[in-house]
CSV table of C-alpha atoms in Angstrom, one decimal:
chain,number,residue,atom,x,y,z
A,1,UNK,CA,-8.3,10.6,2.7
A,2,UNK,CA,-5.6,8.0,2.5
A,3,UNK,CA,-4.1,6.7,6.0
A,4,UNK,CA,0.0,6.6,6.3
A,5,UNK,CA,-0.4,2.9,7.8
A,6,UNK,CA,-2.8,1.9,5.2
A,7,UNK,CA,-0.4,0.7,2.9
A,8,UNK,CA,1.9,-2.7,3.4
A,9,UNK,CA,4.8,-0.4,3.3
A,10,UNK,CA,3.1,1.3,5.9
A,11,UNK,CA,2.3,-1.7,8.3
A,12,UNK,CA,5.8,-3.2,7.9
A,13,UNK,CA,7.8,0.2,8.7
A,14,UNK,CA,5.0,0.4,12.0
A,15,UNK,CA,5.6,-3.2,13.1
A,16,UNK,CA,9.3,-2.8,12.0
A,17,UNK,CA,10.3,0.6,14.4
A,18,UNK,CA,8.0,-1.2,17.2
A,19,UNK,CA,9.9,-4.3,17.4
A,20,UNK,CA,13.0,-2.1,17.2
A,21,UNK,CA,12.4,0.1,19.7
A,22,UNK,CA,11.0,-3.1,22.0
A,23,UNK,CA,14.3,-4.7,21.6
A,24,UNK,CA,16.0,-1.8,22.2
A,25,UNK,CA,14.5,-0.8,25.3
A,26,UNK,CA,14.9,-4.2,26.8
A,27,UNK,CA,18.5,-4.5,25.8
A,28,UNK,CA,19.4,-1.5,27.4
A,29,UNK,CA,17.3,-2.6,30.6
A,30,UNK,CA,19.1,-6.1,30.4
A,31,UNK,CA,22.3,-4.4,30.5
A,32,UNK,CA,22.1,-1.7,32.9
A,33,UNK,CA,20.7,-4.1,35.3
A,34,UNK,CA,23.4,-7.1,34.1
A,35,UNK,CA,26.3,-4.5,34.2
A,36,UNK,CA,25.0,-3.8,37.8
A,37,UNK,CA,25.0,-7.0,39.0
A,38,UNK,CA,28.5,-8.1,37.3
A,39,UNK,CA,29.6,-4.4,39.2
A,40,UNK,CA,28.7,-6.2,42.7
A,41,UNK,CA,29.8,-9.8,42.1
A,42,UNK,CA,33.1,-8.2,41.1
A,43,UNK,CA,33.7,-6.5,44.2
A,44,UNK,CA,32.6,-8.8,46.2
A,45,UNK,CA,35.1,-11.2,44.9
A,46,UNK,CA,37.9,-8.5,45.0
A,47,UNK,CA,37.0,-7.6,49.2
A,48,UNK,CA,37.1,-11.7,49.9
A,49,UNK,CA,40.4,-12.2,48.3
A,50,UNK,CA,41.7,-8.9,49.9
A,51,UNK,CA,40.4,-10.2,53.5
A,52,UNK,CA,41.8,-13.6,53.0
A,53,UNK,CA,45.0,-12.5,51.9
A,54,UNK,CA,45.1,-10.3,55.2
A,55,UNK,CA,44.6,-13.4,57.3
A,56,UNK,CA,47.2,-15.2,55.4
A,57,UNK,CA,49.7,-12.7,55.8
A,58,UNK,CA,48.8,-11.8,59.4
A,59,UNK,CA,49.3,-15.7,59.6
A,60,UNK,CA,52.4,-16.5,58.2
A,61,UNK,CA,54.3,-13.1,58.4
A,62,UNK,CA,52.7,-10.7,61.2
A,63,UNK,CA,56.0,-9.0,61.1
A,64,UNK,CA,56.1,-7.5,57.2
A,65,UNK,CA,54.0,-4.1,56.4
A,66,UNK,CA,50.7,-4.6,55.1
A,67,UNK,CA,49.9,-3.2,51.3
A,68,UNK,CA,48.3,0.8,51.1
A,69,UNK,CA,44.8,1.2,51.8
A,70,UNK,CA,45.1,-2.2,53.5
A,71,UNK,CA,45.1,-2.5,57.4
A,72,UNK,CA,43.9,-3.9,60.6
A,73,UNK,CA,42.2,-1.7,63.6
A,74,UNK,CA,41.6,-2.4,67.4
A,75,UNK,CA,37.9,-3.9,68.3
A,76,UNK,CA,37.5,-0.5,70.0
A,77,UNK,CA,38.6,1.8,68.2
A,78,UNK,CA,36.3,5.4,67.8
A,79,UNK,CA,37.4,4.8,64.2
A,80,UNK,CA,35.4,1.4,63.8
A,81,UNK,CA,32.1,2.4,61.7
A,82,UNK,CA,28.9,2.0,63.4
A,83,UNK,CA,26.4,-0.5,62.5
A,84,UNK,CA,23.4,1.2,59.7
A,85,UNK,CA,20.6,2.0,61.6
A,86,UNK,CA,18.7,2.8,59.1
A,87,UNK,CA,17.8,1.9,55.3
A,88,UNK,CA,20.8,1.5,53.2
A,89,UNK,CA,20.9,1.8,49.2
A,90,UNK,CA,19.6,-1.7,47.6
A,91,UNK,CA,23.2,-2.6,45.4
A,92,UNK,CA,25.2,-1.6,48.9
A,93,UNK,CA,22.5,-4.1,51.2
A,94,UNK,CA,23.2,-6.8,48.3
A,95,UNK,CA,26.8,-6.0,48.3
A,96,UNK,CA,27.1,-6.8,52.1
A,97,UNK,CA,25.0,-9.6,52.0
A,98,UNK,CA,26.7,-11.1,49.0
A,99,UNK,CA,29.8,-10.7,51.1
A,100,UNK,CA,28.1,-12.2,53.9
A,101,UNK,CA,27.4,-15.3,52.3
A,102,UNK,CA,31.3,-15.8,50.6
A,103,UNK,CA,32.6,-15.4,54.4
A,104,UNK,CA,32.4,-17.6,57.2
A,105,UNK,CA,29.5,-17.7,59.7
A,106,UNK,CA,28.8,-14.7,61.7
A,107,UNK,CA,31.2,-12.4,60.6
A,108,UNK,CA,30.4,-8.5,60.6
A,109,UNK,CA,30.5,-6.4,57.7
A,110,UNK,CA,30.5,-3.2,58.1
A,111,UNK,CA,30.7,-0.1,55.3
A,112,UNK,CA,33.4,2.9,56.0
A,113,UNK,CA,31.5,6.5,56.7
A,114,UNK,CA,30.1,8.3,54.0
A,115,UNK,CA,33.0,10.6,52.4
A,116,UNK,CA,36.0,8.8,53.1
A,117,UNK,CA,37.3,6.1,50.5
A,118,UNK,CA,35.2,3.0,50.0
A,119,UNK,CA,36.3,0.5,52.0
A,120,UNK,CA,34.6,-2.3,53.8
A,121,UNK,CA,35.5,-3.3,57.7
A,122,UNK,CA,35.2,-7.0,58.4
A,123,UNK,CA,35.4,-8.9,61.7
A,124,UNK,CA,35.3,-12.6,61.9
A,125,UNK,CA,34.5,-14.9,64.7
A,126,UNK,CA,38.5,-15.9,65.0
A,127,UNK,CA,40.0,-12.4,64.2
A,128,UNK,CA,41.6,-10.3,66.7
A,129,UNK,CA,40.7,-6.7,65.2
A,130,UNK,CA,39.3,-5.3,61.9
A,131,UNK,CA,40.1,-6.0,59.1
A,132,UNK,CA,39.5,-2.9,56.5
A,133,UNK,CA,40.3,-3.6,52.5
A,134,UNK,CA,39.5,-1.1,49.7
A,135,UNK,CA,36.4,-1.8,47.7
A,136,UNK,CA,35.1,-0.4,44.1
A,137,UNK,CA,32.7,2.3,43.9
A,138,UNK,CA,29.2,0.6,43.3
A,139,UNK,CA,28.2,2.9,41.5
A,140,UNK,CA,30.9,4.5,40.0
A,141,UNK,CA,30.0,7.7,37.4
A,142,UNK,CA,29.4,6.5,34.1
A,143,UNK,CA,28.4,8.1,31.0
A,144,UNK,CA,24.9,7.5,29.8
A,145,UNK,CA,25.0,10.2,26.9
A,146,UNK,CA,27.7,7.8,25.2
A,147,UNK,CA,25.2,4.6,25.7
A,148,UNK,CA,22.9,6.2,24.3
A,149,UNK,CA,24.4,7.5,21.0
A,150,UNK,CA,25.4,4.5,20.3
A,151,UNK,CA,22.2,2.7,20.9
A,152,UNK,CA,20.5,5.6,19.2
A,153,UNK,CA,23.5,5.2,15.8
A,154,UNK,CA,22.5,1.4,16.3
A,155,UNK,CA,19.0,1.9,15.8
A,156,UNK,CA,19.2,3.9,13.3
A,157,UNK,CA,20.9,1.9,11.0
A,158,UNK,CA,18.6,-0.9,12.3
A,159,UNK,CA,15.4,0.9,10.9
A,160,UNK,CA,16.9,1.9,7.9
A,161,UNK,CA,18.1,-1.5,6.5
A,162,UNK,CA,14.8,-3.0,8.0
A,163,UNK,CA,13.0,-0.4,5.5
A,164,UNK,CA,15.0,-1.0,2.6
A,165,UNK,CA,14.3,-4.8,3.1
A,166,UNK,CA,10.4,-4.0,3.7
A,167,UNK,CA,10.1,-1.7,0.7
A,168,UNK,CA,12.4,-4.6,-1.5
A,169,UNK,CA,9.8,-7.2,0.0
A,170,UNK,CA,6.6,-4.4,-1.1
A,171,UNK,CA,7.3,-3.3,-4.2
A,172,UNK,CA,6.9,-6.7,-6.5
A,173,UNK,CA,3.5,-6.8,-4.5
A,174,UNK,CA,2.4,-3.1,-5.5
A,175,UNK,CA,3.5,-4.0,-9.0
A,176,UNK,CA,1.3,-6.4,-9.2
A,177,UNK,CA,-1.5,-5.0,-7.4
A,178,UNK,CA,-1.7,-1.8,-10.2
A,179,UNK,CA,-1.2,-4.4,-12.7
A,180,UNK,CA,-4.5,-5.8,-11.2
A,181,UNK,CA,-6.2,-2.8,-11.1
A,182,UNK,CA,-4.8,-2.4,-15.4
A,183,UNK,CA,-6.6,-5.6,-16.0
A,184,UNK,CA,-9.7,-4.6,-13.9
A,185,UNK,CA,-10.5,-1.8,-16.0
A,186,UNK,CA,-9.9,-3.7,-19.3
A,187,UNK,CA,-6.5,-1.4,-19.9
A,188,UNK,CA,-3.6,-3.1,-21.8
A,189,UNK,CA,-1.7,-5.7,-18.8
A,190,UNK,CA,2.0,-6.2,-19.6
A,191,UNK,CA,3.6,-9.1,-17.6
A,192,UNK,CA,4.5,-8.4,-14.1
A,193,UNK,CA,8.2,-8.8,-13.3
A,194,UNK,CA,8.4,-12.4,-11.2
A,195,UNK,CA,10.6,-11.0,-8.4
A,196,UNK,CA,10.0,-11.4,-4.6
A,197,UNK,CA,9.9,-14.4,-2.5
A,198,UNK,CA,8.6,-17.5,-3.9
A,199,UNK,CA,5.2,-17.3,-3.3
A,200,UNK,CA,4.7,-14.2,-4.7
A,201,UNK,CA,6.6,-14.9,-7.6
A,202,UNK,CA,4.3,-18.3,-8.1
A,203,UNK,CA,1.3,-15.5,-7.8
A,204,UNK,CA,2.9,-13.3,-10.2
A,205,UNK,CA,3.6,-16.0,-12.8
A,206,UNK,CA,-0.4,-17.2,-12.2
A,207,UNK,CA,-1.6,-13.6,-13.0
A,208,UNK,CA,0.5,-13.0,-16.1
A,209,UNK,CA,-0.4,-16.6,-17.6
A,210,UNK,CA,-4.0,-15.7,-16.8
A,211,UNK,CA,-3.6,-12.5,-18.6
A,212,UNK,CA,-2.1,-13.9,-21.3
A,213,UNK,CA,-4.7,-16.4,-21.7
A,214,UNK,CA,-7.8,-13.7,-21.1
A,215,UNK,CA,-6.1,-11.9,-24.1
A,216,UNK,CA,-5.6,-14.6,-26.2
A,217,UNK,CA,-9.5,-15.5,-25.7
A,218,UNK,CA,-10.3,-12.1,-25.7
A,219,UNK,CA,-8.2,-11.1,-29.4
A,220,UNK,CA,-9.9,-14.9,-31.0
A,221,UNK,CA,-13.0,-13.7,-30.3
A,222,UNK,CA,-12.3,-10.0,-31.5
A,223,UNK,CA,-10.7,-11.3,-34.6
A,224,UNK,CA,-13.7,-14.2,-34.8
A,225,UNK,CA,-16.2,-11.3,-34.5
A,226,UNK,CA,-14.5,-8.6,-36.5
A,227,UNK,CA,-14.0,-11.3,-39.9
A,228,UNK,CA,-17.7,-11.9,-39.3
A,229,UNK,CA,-19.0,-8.4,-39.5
A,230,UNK,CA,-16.6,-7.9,-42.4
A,231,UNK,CA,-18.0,-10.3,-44.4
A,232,UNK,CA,-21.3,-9.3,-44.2
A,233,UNK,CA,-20.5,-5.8,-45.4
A,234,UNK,CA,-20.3,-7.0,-48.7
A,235,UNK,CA,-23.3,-9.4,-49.1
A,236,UNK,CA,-25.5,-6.3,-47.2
A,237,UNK,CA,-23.9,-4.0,-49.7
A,238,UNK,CA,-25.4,-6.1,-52.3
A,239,UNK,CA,-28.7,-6.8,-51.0
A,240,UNK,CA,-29.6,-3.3,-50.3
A,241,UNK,CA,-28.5,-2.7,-54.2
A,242,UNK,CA,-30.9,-5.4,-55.0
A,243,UNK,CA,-33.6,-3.8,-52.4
A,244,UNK,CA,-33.3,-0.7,-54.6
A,245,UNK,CA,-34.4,-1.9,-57.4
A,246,UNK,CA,-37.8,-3.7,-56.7
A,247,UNK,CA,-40.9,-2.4,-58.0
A,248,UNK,CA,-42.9,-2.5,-55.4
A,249,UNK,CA,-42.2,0.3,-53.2
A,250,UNK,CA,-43.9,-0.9,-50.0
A,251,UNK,CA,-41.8,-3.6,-49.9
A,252,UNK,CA,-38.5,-2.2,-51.0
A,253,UNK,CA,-38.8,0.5,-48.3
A,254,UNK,CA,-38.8,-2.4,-45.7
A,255,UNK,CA,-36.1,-4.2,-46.9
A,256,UNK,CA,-34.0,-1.5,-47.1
A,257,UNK,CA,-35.1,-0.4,-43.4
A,258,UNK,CA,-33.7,-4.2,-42.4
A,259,UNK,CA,-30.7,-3.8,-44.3
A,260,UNK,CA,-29.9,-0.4,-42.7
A,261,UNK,CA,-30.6,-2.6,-39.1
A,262,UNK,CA,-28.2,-5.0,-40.2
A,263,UNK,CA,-25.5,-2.6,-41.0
A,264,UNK,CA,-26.1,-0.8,-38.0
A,265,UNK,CA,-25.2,-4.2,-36.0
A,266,UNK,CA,-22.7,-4.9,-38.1
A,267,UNK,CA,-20.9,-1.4,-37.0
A,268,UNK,CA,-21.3,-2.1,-33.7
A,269,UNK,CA,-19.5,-5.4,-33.5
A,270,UNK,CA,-17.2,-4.2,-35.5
A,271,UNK,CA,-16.7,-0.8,-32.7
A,272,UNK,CA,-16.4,-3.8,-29.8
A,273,UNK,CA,-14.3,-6.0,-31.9
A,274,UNK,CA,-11.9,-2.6,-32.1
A,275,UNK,CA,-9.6,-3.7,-29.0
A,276,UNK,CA,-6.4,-0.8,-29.9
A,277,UNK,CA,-5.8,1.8,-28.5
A,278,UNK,CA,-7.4,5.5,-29.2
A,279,UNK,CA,-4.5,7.4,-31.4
A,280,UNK,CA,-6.6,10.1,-31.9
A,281,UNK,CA,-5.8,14.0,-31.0
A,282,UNK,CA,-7.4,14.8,-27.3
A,283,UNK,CA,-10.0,17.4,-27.8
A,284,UNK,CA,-12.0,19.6,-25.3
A,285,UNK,CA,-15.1,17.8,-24.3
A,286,UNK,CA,-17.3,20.9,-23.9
A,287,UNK,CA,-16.6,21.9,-27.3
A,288,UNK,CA,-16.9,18.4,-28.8
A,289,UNK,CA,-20.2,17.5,-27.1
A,290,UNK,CA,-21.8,21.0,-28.7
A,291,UNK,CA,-20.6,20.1,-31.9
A,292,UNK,CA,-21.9,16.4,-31.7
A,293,UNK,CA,-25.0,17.7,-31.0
A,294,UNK,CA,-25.2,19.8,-34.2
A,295,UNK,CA,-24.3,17.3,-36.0
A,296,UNK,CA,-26.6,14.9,-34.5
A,297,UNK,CA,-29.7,17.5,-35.0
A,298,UNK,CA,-28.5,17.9,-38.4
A,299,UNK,CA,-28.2,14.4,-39.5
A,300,UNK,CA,-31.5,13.6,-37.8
A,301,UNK,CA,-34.3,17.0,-37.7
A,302,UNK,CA,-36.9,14.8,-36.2
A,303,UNK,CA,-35.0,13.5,-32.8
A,304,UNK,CA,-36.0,14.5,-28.8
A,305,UNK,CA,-34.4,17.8,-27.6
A,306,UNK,CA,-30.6,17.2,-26.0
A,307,UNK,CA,-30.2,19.8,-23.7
A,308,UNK,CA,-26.5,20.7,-22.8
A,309,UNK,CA,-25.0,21.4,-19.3
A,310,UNK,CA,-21.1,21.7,-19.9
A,311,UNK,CA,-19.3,23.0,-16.6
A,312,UNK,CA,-16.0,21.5,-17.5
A,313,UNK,CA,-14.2,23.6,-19.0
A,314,UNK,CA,-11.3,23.2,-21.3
A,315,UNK,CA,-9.1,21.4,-19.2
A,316,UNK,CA,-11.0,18.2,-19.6
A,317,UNK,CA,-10.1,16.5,-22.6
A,318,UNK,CA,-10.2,13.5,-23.9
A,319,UNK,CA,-9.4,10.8,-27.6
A,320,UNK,CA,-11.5,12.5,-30.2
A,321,UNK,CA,-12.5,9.3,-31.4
A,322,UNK,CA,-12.6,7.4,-28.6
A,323,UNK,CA,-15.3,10.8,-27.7
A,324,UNK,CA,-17.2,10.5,-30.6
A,325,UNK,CA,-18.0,7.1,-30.0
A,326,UNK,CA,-19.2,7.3,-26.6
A,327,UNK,CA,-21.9,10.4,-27.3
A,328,UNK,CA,-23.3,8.2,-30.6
A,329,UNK,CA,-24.0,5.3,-28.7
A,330,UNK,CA,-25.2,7.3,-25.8
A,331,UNK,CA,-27.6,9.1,-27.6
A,332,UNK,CA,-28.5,6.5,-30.0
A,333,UNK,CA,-29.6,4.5,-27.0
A,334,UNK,CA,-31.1,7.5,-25.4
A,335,UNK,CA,-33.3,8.0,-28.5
A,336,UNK,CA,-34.1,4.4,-28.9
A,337,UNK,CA,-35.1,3.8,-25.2
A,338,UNK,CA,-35.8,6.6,-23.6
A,339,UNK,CA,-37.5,9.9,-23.4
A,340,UNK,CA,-37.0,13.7,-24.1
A,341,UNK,CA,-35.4,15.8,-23.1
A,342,UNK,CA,-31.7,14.2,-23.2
A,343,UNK,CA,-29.1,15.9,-20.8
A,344,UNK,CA,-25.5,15.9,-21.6
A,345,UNK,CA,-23.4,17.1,-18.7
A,346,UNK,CA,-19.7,17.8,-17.7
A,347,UNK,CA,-17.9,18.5,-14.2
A,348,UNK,CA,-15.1,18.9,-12.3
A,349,UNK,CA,-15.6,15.5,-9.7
A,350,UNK,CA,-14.0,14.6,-6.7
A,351,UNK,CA,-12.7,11.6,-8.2
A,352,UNK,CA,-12.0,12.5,-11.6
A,353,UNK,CA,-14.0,14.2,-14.9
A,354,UNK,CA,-17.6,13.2,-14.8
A,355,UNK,CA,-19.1,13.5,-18.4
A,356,UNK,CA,-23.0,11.8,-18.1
A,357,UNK,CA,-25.7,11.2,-20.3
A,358,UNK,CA,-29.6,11.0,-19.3
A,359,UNK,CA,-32.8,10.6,-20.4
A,360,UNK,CA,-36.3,11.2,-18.8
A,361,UNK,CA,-37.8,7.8,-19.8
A,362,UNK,CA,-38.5,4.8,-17.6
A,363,UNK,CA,-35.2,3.8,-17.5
A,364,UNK,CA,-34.3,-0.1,-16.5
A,365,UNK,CA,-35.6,-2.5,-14.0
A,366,UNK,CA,-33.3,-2.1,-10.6
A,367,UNK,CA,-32.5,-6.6,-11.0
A,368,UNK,CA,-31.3,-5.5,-14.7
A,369,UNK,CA,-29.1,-2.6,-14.2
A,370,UNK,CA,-26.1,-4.8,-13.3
A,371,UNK,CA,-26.8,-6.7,-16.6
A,372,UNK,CA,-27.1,-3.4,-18.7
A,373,UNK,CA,-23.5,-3.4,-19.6
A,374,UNK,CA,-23.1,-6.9,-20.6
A,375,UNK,CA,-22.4,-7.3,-24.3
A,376,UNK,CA,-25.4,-9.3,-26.3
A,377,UNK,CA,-27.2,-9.2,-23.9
A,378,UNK,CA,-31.1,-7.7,-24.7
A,379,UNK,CA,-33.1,-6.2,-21.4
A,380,UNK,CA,-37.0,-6.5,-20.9
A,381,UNK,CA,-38.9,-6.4,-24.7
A,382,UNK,CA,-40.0,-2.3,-23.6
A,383,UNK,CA,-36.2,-1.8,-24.6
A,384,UNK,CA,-35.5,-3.7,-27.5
A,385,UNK,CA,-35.8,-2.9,-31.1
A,386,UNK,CA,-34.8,-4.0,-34.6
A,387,UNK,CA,-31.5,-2.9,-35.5
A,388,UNK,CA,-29.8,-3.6,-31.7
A,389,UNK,CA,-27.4,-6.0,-30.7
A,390,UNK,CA,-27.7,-5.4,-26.8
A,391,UNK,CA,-23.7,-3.8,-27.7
A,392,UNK,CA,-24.9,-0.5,-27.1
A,393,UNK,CA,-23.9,-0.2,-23.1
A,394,UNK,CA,-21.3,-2.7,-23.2
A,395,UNK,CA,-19.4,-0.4,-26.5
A,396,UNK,CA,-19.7,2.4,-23.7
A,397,UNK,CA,-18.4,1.0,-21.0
A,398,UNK,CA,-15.2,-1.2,-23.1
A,399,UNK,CA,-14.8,2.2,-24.5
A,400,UNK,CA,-14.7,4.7,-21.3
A,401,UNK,CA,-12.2,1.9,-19.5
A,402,UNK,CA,-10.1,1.5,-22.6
A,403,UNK,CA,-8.5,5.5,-21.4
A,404,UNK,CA,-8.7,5.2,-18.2
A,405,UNK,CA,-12.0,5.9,-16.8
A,406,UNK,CA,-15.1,4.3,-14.8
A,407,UNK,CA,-18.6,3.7,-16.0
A,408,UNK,CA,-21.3,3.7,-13.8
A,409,UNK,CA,-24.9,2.9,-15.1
A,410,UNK,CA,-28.2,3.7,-13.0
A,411,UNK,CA,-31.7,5.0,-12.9
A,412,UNK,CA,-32.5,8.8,-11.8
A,413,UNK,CA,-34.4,10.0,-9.1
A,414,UNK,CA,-36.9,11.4,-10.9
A,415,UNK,CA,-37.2,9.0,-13.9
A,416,UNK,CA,-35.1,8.0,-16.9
A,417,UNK,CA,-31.4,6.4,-17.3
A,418,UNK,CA,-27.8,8.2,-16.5
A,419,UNK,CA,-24.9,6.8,-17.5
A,420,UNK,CA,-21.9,8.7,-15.8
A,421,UNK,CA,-18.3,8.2,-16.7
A,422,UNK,CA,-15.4,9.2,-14.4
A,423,UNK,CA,-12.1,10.0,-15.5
A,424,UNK,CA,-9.2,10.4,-13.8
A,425,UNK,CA,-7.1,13.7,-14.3
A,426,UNK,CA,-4.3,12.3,-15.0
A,427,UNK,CA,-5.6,10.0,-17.4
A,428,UNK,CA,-7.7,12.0,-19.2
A,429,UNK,CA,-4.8,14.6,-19.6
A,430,UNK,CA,-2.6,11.5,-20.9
A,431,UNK,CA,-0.2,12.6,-23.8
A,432,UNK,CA,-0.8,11.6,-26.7
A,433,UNK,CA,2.5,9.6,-27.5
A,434,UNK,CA,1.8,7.4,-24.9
A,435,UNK,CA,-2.3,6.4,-25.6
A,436,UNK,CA,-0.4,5.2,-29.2
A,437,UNK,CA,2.2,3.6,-27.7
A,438,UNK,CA,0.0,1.1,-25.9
A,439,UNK,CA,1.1,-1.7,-24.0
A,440,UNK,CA,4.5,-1.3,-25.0
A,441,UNK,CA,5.1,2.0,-23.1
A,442,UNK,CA,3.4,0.7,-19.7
A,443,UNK,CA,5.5,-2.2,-20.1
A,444,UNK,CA,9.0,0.0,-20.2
A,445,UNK,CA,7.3,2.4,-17.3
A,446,UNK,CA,7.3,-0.3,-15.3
C-alpha cells in the first residue's frame, strides 16, 4: 500500500503546510497581543496629555469652560469612584499602572464605575479636586471573522504557490528517478531533461553521459559479438557439408553432432546480441505456451513430459517473438539440466503476470543462483554440456526485461529449478505501436 507522505512531493507539501500554519499561528499571536499592547500605550498617552492639559488650563485660565467629557470634581464628592477592592482585568491593572508610572509620585488613579463612559479620575499630590478625562475602550469590539479570512485567503495562496514551487522543484527528480528504474531493467534510457537546481542538473547530466556510455559499450560489444557469430555461419555451413560426406560413419555422425553445438551457440549469441525492440504482434500466452509445447513434442518425440498449468487467461499477452524465445530457452535448459516432469504455469499476480517455468531436478547450488543469470558464465560441471554457452539464463532474463518485466531465478521447495517472470499489466498490455517505436516514443512521452 503506498503512503501519501512517502513521496518527495509528499514530504515537501507536509513540511510546507506545517511551517505555514506555524508562522501563521504565531503571527496572529504576535499581533493580537502587539495590537493589545499598542491599544494601552496609546491611551495612556492620550489620558496624560488630557490631565496635563487640565492643569495647564486650570493654571493659566481657571476662568474659561473646560472641553466635553472633560472636568474637575470636589475630593468628596459621592460621585468620586471607590478604590477596586478586588481583582481587576490584567490590560485595565497595566493600564493604571502604566499611567501610574507617566505621572508624578503618588498620584491616584482611579477607573469610572462600570457602565458609564470610560473615563479615568486622577488626583495628584498638588491638585485641589479630581481630575476626570475620557479614555479609549481597552478593549473595544473588534471583528475577528475579518482577521481571520484574511489570514485564512493569505494562507491559502501561501500553500498553493509553495506547492507549485515543491512540485517544480520534484518533478526533474521523479524524471530522473523512472529513468533510473528504465535503465535498471535494461529498457531503452532516453536522456533526462537537465532542469532543476544545479545540483540536480550536474546529477542529471552524470546519469545521461553514463547512459550514453553503457550503450555505447553495450551496442560495441553487441555489434562485436553479433559480426562474430555471423561469420561463423558460413565456415559451420561448410564444415557440416564436408562432415556429410565422410566415409566413415562413426566419425561423421560426431562431427556433425559438434557442428549442430556450434550452431546452437552461434544462435544464441546471436539472440543476446539482438538488443531492438520486439515488433512482433502480442499474442495470448495460454494459447502460445500450448502450441509451443506441440511443437516442441513434435520436433523432439523423445523429450521429459511438460505438464501445463495456464490460469491466465486471455488477458495476458505478450511479443510473439519475444514469447517464443523465452519458452525455447526455458525448456531447452529444462531438458538439458534438469528433470521430468517440466511445469509451465500462468497467473494473475499481485504485482503483475507471473508466467514460470520448472523442473523437478536438483536444481543449482544456493552460492550460484545469483550467478545463474550472468551471461558466459558456466555453473558447477553437473550442469554443463557441449553445445552451451552459459547464455541460456542470461537470454531469459535480457529478454523478459527488454518488455517490461522481472526475472526471478530460484530453487523449489521440493526439488528442481523455477524461473518466474513478472510482468506488469500495463506493460504487458503495451500497444503495439509503441514496443516498435522504441526509444524514440519514451523519449517524446517524457
Amino acid at each position: 500500500m503506498r503512503r501519501a507522505f512517502d513521496t518527495l512531493f509528499g514530504r515537501l507539501v507536509l513540511i510546507v503546510i506545517g511551517m505555514l500554519v506555524l508562522s501563521h499561528v504565531a503571527w496572529f499571536a504576535i499581533i493580537r497581543f502587539e495590537r493589545d499592547n499598542v491599544q494601552t500605550r496609546f491611551a495612556v498617552e492620550e489620558a496624560v496629555f488630557l490631565v496635563e492639559a487640565v492643569r495647564q488650563h486650570i493654571a493659566n485660565t481657571p476662568n474659561q469652560p473646560l472641553p466635553p467629557r472633560v472636568r474637575t470634581v470636589e475630593l468628596d464628592s459621592p460621585d468620586v469612584p471607590r478604590q477596586p477592592d478586588g481583582d481587576i482585568p490584567p490590560p485595565l491593572q497595566r493600564f493604571i499602572e502604566d499611567l501610574k508610572d507617566r505621572l508624578p509620585d503618588g498620584t491616584d488613579v482611579r477607573l469610572n464605575e462600570p457602565g458609564g463612559p470610560p473615563s479615568v479620575w486622577v488626583h495628584g499630590v498638588k491638585d485641589t479636586g479630581w481630575i476626570v478625562v475620557p479614555v479609549q475602550p481597552l478593549r473595544p469590539p473588534r471583528s475577528r471573522d475579518r482577521m481571520l479570512v484574511w489570514l485564512a485567503l493569505i494562507f491559502s495562496t501561501a500553500v498553493l504557490a509553495a506547492l507549485f514551487g515543491a512540485w517544480q522543484l520534484q518533478y526533474p527528480l521523479r524524471a530522473l528517478a523512472q529513468a533510473v528504474g528504465r535503465f535498471g531493467r535494461g529498457q531503452p534510457t532516453p536522456p533526462v531533461p537537465e532542469r532543476g537546481p544545479r545540483e540536480l542538473r550536474q546529477l542529471t547530466h552524470g546519469f545521461n553521459q553514463m547512459v550514453r556510455e553503457v550503450s555505447q559499450t553495450e551496442n560495441d560489444r553487441a555489434v562485436m559479438l553479433a559480426g562474430v557469430a555471423h561469420d561463423l555461419k558460413t565456415p559451420l555451413a561448410r564444415l557440416r557439408l564436408r562432415a556429410e560426406m565422410m566415409d566413415d560413419e562413426k566419425m561423421r555422425d560426431g562431427v556433425v553432432r559438434d557442428v549442430e553445438s556450434m550452431a546452437h551457440i552461434v544462435d544464441q549469441f546471436l539472440v543476446f546480441a539482438h538488443d531492438r525492440p520486439d515488433g512482433s504482434e502480442p499474442v495470448p500466452v495460454d494459447e502460445q505456451c500450448e502450441r509451443i509445447v506441440r511443437a516442441y513434442r513434435a520436433v523432439s518425440p523423445g523429450v521429459q513430459p511438460v505438464h501445463l498449468n495456464l490460469e491466465a487467461g486471455p488477458a495476458f499477452v505478450l511479443p510473439a517473438a519475444t514469447l517464443d524465445r523465452l519458452l525455447s530457452n526455458l525448456l531447452d535448459n529444462a531438458h538439458a539440466y534438469g528433470a521430468p516432469p517440466v511445469v509451465i504455469e500462468t497467473r494473475r499476480g499481485a504485482k503483475g503476470w507471473v508466467l514460470s517455468v520448472a523442473d523437478h531436478g536438483k536444481g543449482i547450488a544456493p552460492d550460484d543462483l545469483i550467478k545463474a543469470s550472468r551471461p558466459f558464465v558456466r555453473l558447477d560441471p553437473a550442469r554443463g554440456g557441449s553445445g552451451h554457452s552459459g547464455l541460456g539464463l542470461a537470454i531469459v532474463e535480457r529478454l523478459a526485461r527488454r518488455v517490461g518485466g522481472e526475472c526471478e531465478i530460484g530453487n523449489r521447495p521440493e526439488g528442481g529449478l523455477r524461473v518466474a517472470m513478472t510482468f506488469p499489466f500495463d506493460i504487458a498490455t503495451q500497444p503495439l505501436a509503441e514496443r516498435r517505436a522504441g526509444p524514440q516514443h519514451e523519449e517524446r512521452a517524457l
